[in-house]
PDB file of C-alpha atoms in Angstrom:
ATOM      1  CA  MET A 272       0.054  -0.064   0.139  1.00 63.00           C
ATOM      2  CA  PRO A 273       1.808   3.173  -1.185  1.00 68.00           C
ATOM      3  CA  VAL A 274       2.131   5.854   1.322  1.00 66.00           C
ATOM      4  CA  PRO A 275       0.515   9.492   0.296  1.00 64.00           C
ATOM      5  CA  ASP A 276       2.346  12.367  -0.059  1.00 62.00           C
ATOM      6  CA  ARG A 277       1.655  14.776   2.672  1.00 58.00           C
ATOM      7  CA  SER A 278       4.754  17.778   1.624  1.00 60.00           C
ATOM      8  CA  ASN A 279       1.690  19.977   0.609  1.00 59.00           C
ATOM      9  CA  LEU A 280       0.059  20.108   4.100  1.00 61.00           C
ATOM     10  CA  SER A 281       1.052  23.144   6.784  1.00 58.00           C
ATOM     11  CA  PRO A 282       2.431  22.210   9.950  1.00 60.00           C
ATOM     12  CA  ALA A 283       0.844  22.168  12.451  1.00 59.00           C
ATOM     13  CA  PRO A 284       0.651  25.820  14.716  1.00 55.00           C
ATOM     14  CA  PRO A 285       3.265  25.637  17.543  1.00 57.00           C
ATOM     15  CA  PRO A 286       1.405  25.144  20.951  1.00 58.00           C
ATOM     16  CA  TYR A 287       0.483  29.011  22.643  1.00 56.00           C
ATOM     17  CA  GLN A 288       3.067  29.650  24.835  1.00 60.00           C
ATOM     18  CA  PRO A 289       2.567  32.709  27.749  1.00 55.00           C
ATOM     19  CA  ASN A 290       5.632  34.060  28.040  1.00 60.00           C
ATOM     20  CA  ALA A 291       5.689  34.365  23.879  1.00 66.00           C
ATOM     21  CA  ALA A 292       2.359  36.248  24.319  1.00 75.00           C
ATOM     22  CA  PRO A 293       2.397  40.493  23.243  1.00 88.00           C
ATOM     23  CA  ALA A 294       2.274  42.778  26.145  1.00 92.00           C
ATOM     24  CA  ALA A 295      -1.360  43.577  25.541  1.00 93.00           C
ATOM     25  CA  VAL A 296      -2.576  39.708  26.480  1.00 93.00           C
ATOM     26  CA  ARG A 297      -0.709  39.519  29.440  1.00 94.00           C
ATOM     27  CA  ARG A 298      -1.917  42.660  30.904  1.00 96.00           C
ATOM     28  CA  ALA A 299      -5.392  41.494  30.059  1.00 96.00           C
ATOM     29  CA  ARG A 300      -4.330  38.161  32.456  1.00 96.00           C
ATOM     30  CA  SER A 301      -3.075  39.867  35.030  1.00 97.00           C
ATOM     31  CA  VAL A 302      -6.086  42.020  35.233  1.00 98.00           C
ATOM     32  CA  ALA A 303      -8.122  39.159  34.970  1.00 98.00           C
ATOM     33  CA  VAL A 304      -6.573  37.478  37.680  1.00 98.00           C
ATOM     34  CA  ALA A 305      -6.001  40.273  39.960  1.00 98.00           C
ATOM     35  CA  SER A 306      -9.792  40.978  39.593  1.00 98.00           C
ATOM     36  CA  LEU A 307     -11.047  37.753  40.352  1.00 98.00           C
ATOM     37  CA  LEU A 308      -8.626  37.381  43.392  1.00 98.00           C
ATOM     38  CA  ALA A 309     -10.531  40.451  44.314  1.00 98.00           C
ATOM     39  CA  LEU A 310     -13.898  39.641  43.886  1.00 98.00           C
ATOM     40  CA  MET A 311     -13.262  36.306  46.067  1.00 97.00           C
ATOM     41  CA  VAL A 312     -11.568  38.352  48.771  1.00 97.00           C
ATOM     42  CA  LEU A 313     -14.408  41.023  48.383  1.00 97.00           C
ATOM     43  CA  SER A 314     -16.660  37.961  49.137  1.00 95.00           C
ATOM     44  CA  LEU A 315     -15.471  36.373  51.455  1.00 94.00           C
ATOM     45  CA  ALA A 316     -14.643  39.730  53.842  1.00 94.00           C
ATOM     46  CA  TRP A 317     -18.351  40.759  52.783  1.00 93.00           C
ATOM     47  CA  GLU A 318     -19.810  38.069  54.352  1.00 92.00           C
ATOM     48  CA  LEU A 319     -18.199  37.085  57.375  1.00 91.00           C
ATOM     49  CA  TRP A 320     -17.039  40.474  58.598  1.00 91.00           C
ATOM     50  CA  LEU A 321     -17.507  43.455  56.873  1.00 92.00           C
ATOM     51  CA  ALA A 322     -21.408  43.288  56.415  1.00 90.00           C
ATOM     52  CA  PRO A 323     -22.668  39.747  56.941  1.00 89.00           C
ATOM     53  CA  LEU A 324     -26.333  38.983  56.817  1.00 83.00           C
ATOM     54  CA  ARG A 325     -26.258  37.730  60.271  1.00 83.00           C
ATOM     55  CA  PRO A 326     -24.086  38.972  63.432  1.00 85.00           C
ATOM     56  CA  GLY A 327     -21.095  36.455  63.202  1.00 82.00           C
ATOM     57  CA  GLY A 328     -20.963  35.687  59.657  1.00 81.00           C
ATOM     58  CA  SER A 329     -23.541  34.013  57.531  1.00 83.00           C
ATOM     59  CA  TRP A 330     -23.856  31.462  54.607  1.00 87.00           C
ATOM     60  CA  LEU A 331     -24.017  33.395  52.119  1.00 86.00           C
ATOM     61  CA  ALA A 332     -19.783  33.175  51.998  1.00 89.00           C
ATOM     62  CA  LEU A 333     -19.860  30.049  50.293  1.00 93.00           C
ATOM     63  CA  LYS A 334     -20.386  31.954  47.139  1.00 94.00           C
ATOM     64  CA  ALA A 335     -16.454  33.199  47.080  1.00 94.00           C
ATOM     65  CA  LEU A 336     -16.301  28.652  46.360  1.00 95.00           C
ATOM     66  CA  PRO A 337     -17.062  28.761  42.611  1.00 96.00           C
ATOM     67  CA  LEU A 338     -14.684  31.513  42.532  1.00 96.00           C
ATOM     68  CA  CYS A 339     -11.762  29.442  42.972  1.00 95.00           C
ATOM     69  CA  VAL A 340     -12.647  26.482  40.332  1.00 95.00           C
ATOM     70  CA  PRO A 341     -11.161  29.134  37.644  1.00 96.00           C
ATOM     71  CA  LEU A 342      -8.198  30.336  39.421  1.00 94.00           C
ATOM     72  CA  ALA A 343      -6.678  27.354  38.083  1.00 94.00           C
ATOM     73  CA  GLY A 344      -7.430  27.500  34.821  1.00 95.00           C
ATOM     74  CA  PHE A 345      -6.418  31.205  34.659  1.00 95.00           C
ATOM     75  CA  LEU A 346      -2.706  30.470  35.989  1.00 91.00           C
ATOM     76  CA  LYS A 347      -2.940  28.003  33.602  1.00 94.00           C
ATOM     77  CA  ASN A 348      -3.914  30.568  30.823  1.00 92.00           C
ATOM     78  CA  ARG A 349      -6.181  28.196  29.716  1.00 95.00           C
ATOM     79  CA  MET A 350      -8.588  29.375  27.030  1.00 95.00           C
ATOM     80  CA  TYR A 351     -11.502  27.558  27.870  1.00 96.00           C
ATOM     81  CA  THR A 352     -11.336  29.493  31.449  1.00 97.00           C
ATOM     82  CA  TYR A 353     -11.686  32.728  30.439  1.00 97.00           C
ATOM     83  CA  ARG A 354     -14.674  31.691  28.358  1.00 97.00           C
ATOM     84  CA  TRP A 355     -16.664  30.635  30.828  1.00 97.00           C
ATOM     85  CA  VAL A 356     -16.057  33.023  33.689  1.00 97.00           C
ATOM     86  CA  SER A 357     -16.873  35.771  31.067  1.00 97.00           C
ATOM     87  CA  LEU A 358     -20.351  34.423  31.995  1.00 96.00           C
ATOM     88  CA  MET A 359     -20.499  33.614  35.085  1.00 96.00           C
ATOM     89  CA  VAL A 360     -19.463  36.513  36.446  1.00 98.00           C
ATOM     90  CA  TRP A 361     -22.959  37.558  35.267  1.00 97.00           C
ATOM     91  CA  LEU A 362     -24.677  35.989  38.182  1.00 97.00           C
ATOM     92  CA  TYR A 363     -22.246  38.249  40.629  1.00 97.00           C
ATOM     93  CA  PHE A 364     -22.754  41.016  38.883  1.00 98.00           C
ATOM     94  CA  THR A 365     -26.660  40.468  39.117  1.00 98.00           C
ATOM     95  CA  GLU A 366     -26.362  39.877  42.990  1.00 96.00           C
ATOM     96  CA  GLY A 367     -24.646  43.081  43.110  1.00 97.00           C
ATOM     97  CA  ILE A 368     -27.292  45.344  41.541  1.00 98.00           C
ATOM     98  CA  VAL A 369     -29.937  43.558  43.712  1.00 97.00           C
ATOM     99  CA  ARG A 370     -28.220  44.155  46.625  1.00 96.00           C
ATOM    100  CA  GLY A 371     -26.968  47.537  45.445  1.00 97.00           C
ATOM    101  CA  TRP A 372     -30.119  48.492  45.486  1.00 97.00           C
ATOM    102  CA  SER A 373     -32.179  47.016  48.125  1.00 96.00           C
ATOM    103  CA  ASP A 374     -29.152  46.695  51.116  1.00 94.00           C
ATOM    104  CA  ARG A 375     -28.368  49.682  53.697  1.00 94.00           C
ATOM    105  CA  PRO A 376     -24.679  51.140  53.991  1.00 94.00           C
ATOM    106  CA  PRO A 377     -22.550  49.626  54.563  1.00 94.00           C
ATOM    107  CA  SER A 378     -23.683  46.648  52.155  1.00 94.00           C
ATOM    108  CA  ASN A 379     -24.668  48.850  49.743  1.00 95.00           C
ATOM    109  CA  TRP A 380     -21.123  49.997  48.760  1.00 97.00           C
ATOM    110  CA  LEU A 381     -19.845  46.591  49.181  1.00 97.00           C
ATOM    111  CA  ALA A 382     -22.264  45.511  46.365  1.00 97.00           C
ATOM    112  CA  TRP A 383     -21.555  48.427  44.384  1.00 98.00           C
ATOM    113  CA  ALA A 384     -17.481  47.114  44.768  1.00 98.00           C
ATOM    114  CA  GLU A 385     -18.904  43.881  43.694  1.00 98.00           C
ATOM    115  CA  VAL A 386     -20.393  45.179  40.603  1.00 98.00           C
ATOM    116  CA  ALA A 387     -16.771  47.510  39.543  1.00 98.00           C
ATOM    117  CA  LEU A 388     -15.183  44.352  39.934  1.00 98.00           C
ATOM    118  CA  CYS A 389     -16.912  42.105  37.654  1.00 98.00           C
ATOM    119  CA  THR A 390     -17.195  44.635  34.922  1.00 98.00           C
ATOM    120  CA  VAL A 391     -13.458  44.538  34.901  1.00 98.00           C
ATOM    121  CA  LEU A 392     -13.007  40.695  35.274  1.00 98.00           C
ATOM    122  CA  PHE A 393     -15.676  40.618  32.213  1.00 98.00           C
ATOM    123  CA  THR A 394     -13.828  43.132  30.056  1.00 98.00           C
ATOM    124  CA  ALA A 395     -10.381  41.498  31.151  1.00 98.00           C
ATOM    125  CA  CYS A 396     -11.609  38.125  29.952  1.00 97.00           C
ATOM    126  CA  THR A 397     -13.151  39.246  26.793  1.00 97.00           C
ATOM    127  CA  ALA A 398     -10.140  41.166  25.920  1.00 97.00           C
ATOM    128  CA  HIS A 399      -7.689  38.627  26.694  1.00 96.00           C
ATOM    129  CA  ILE A 400      -9.966  36.243  24.224  1.00 96.00           C
ATOM    130  CA  ARG A 401     -10.324  38.787  21.759  1.00 96.00           C
ATOM    131  CA  LEU A 402      -6.715  39.558  21.646  1.00 95.00           C
ATOM    132  CA  ARG A 403      -5.301  35.881  21.699  1.00 93.00           C
ATOM    133  CA  LEU A 404      -7.559  34.773  18.670  1.00 92.00           C
ATOM    134  CA  ARG A 405      -6.664  37.467  16.634  1.00 87.00           C
ATOM    135  CA  LYS A 406      -3.819  36.599  14.184  1.00 67.00           C
ATOM    136  CA  PRO A 407      -0.707  38.206  14.333  1.00 62.00           C
ATOM    137  CA  ALA A 408      -0.710  41.153  11.659  1.00 56.00           C
ATOM    138  CA  PRO A 409       3.308  40.773  10.687  1.00 54.00           C
ATOM    139  CA  LEU A 410       3.073  37.007  10.156  1.00 47.00           C
ATOM    140  CA  ALA A 411      -0.294  37.265   8.231  1.00 48.00           C
ATOM    141  CA  ALA A 412       1.460  39.600   5.752  1.00 52.00           C
ATOM    142  CA  ALA A 413       4.804  37.580   5.639  1.00 51.00           C
ATOM    143  CA  ALA A 414       2.565  34.607   4.706  1.00 49.00           C
ATOM    144  CA  PRO A 415       3.239  33.669   1.004  1.00 54.00           C
ATOM    145  CA  ALA A 416      -0.224  34.133  -0.888  1.00 51.00           C
ATOM    146  CA  THR A 417      -1.254  30.454  -2.215  1.00 52.00           C
ATOM    147  CA  LEU A 418      -3.763  30.035  -4.792  1.00 47.00           C
TER     148      LEU A 418
END
């Protein structure tokens, strides 16, 4: 059985290396990680010490637990994690809006801080995704034209 000629096939693209990423991608990743960590700290501090629903803390502090899951994906720079976090963050955004309008100070101030952190996290995730999926301009211009 003859072996097919595979000389005309293009080689597989190299795996993504975060250290070789453009500065904008690295900045977006840093902002996403920082805002995720800040959202985790805010959620815990809010429900345990700063303005808990009940004196001594509340079980609502468990809302910080789902935020721990994407941290590993962010640190490993997995594109899929950025995609689903950009959708999950809207749950926390909605909670912040509701509690920002309905709670009394200082809880409503913390809720507005949660809204701001969610907005920053969403923006950083979407920027990271867009920048990583963008084709590098110099390489595209230098590529030979194929018919």
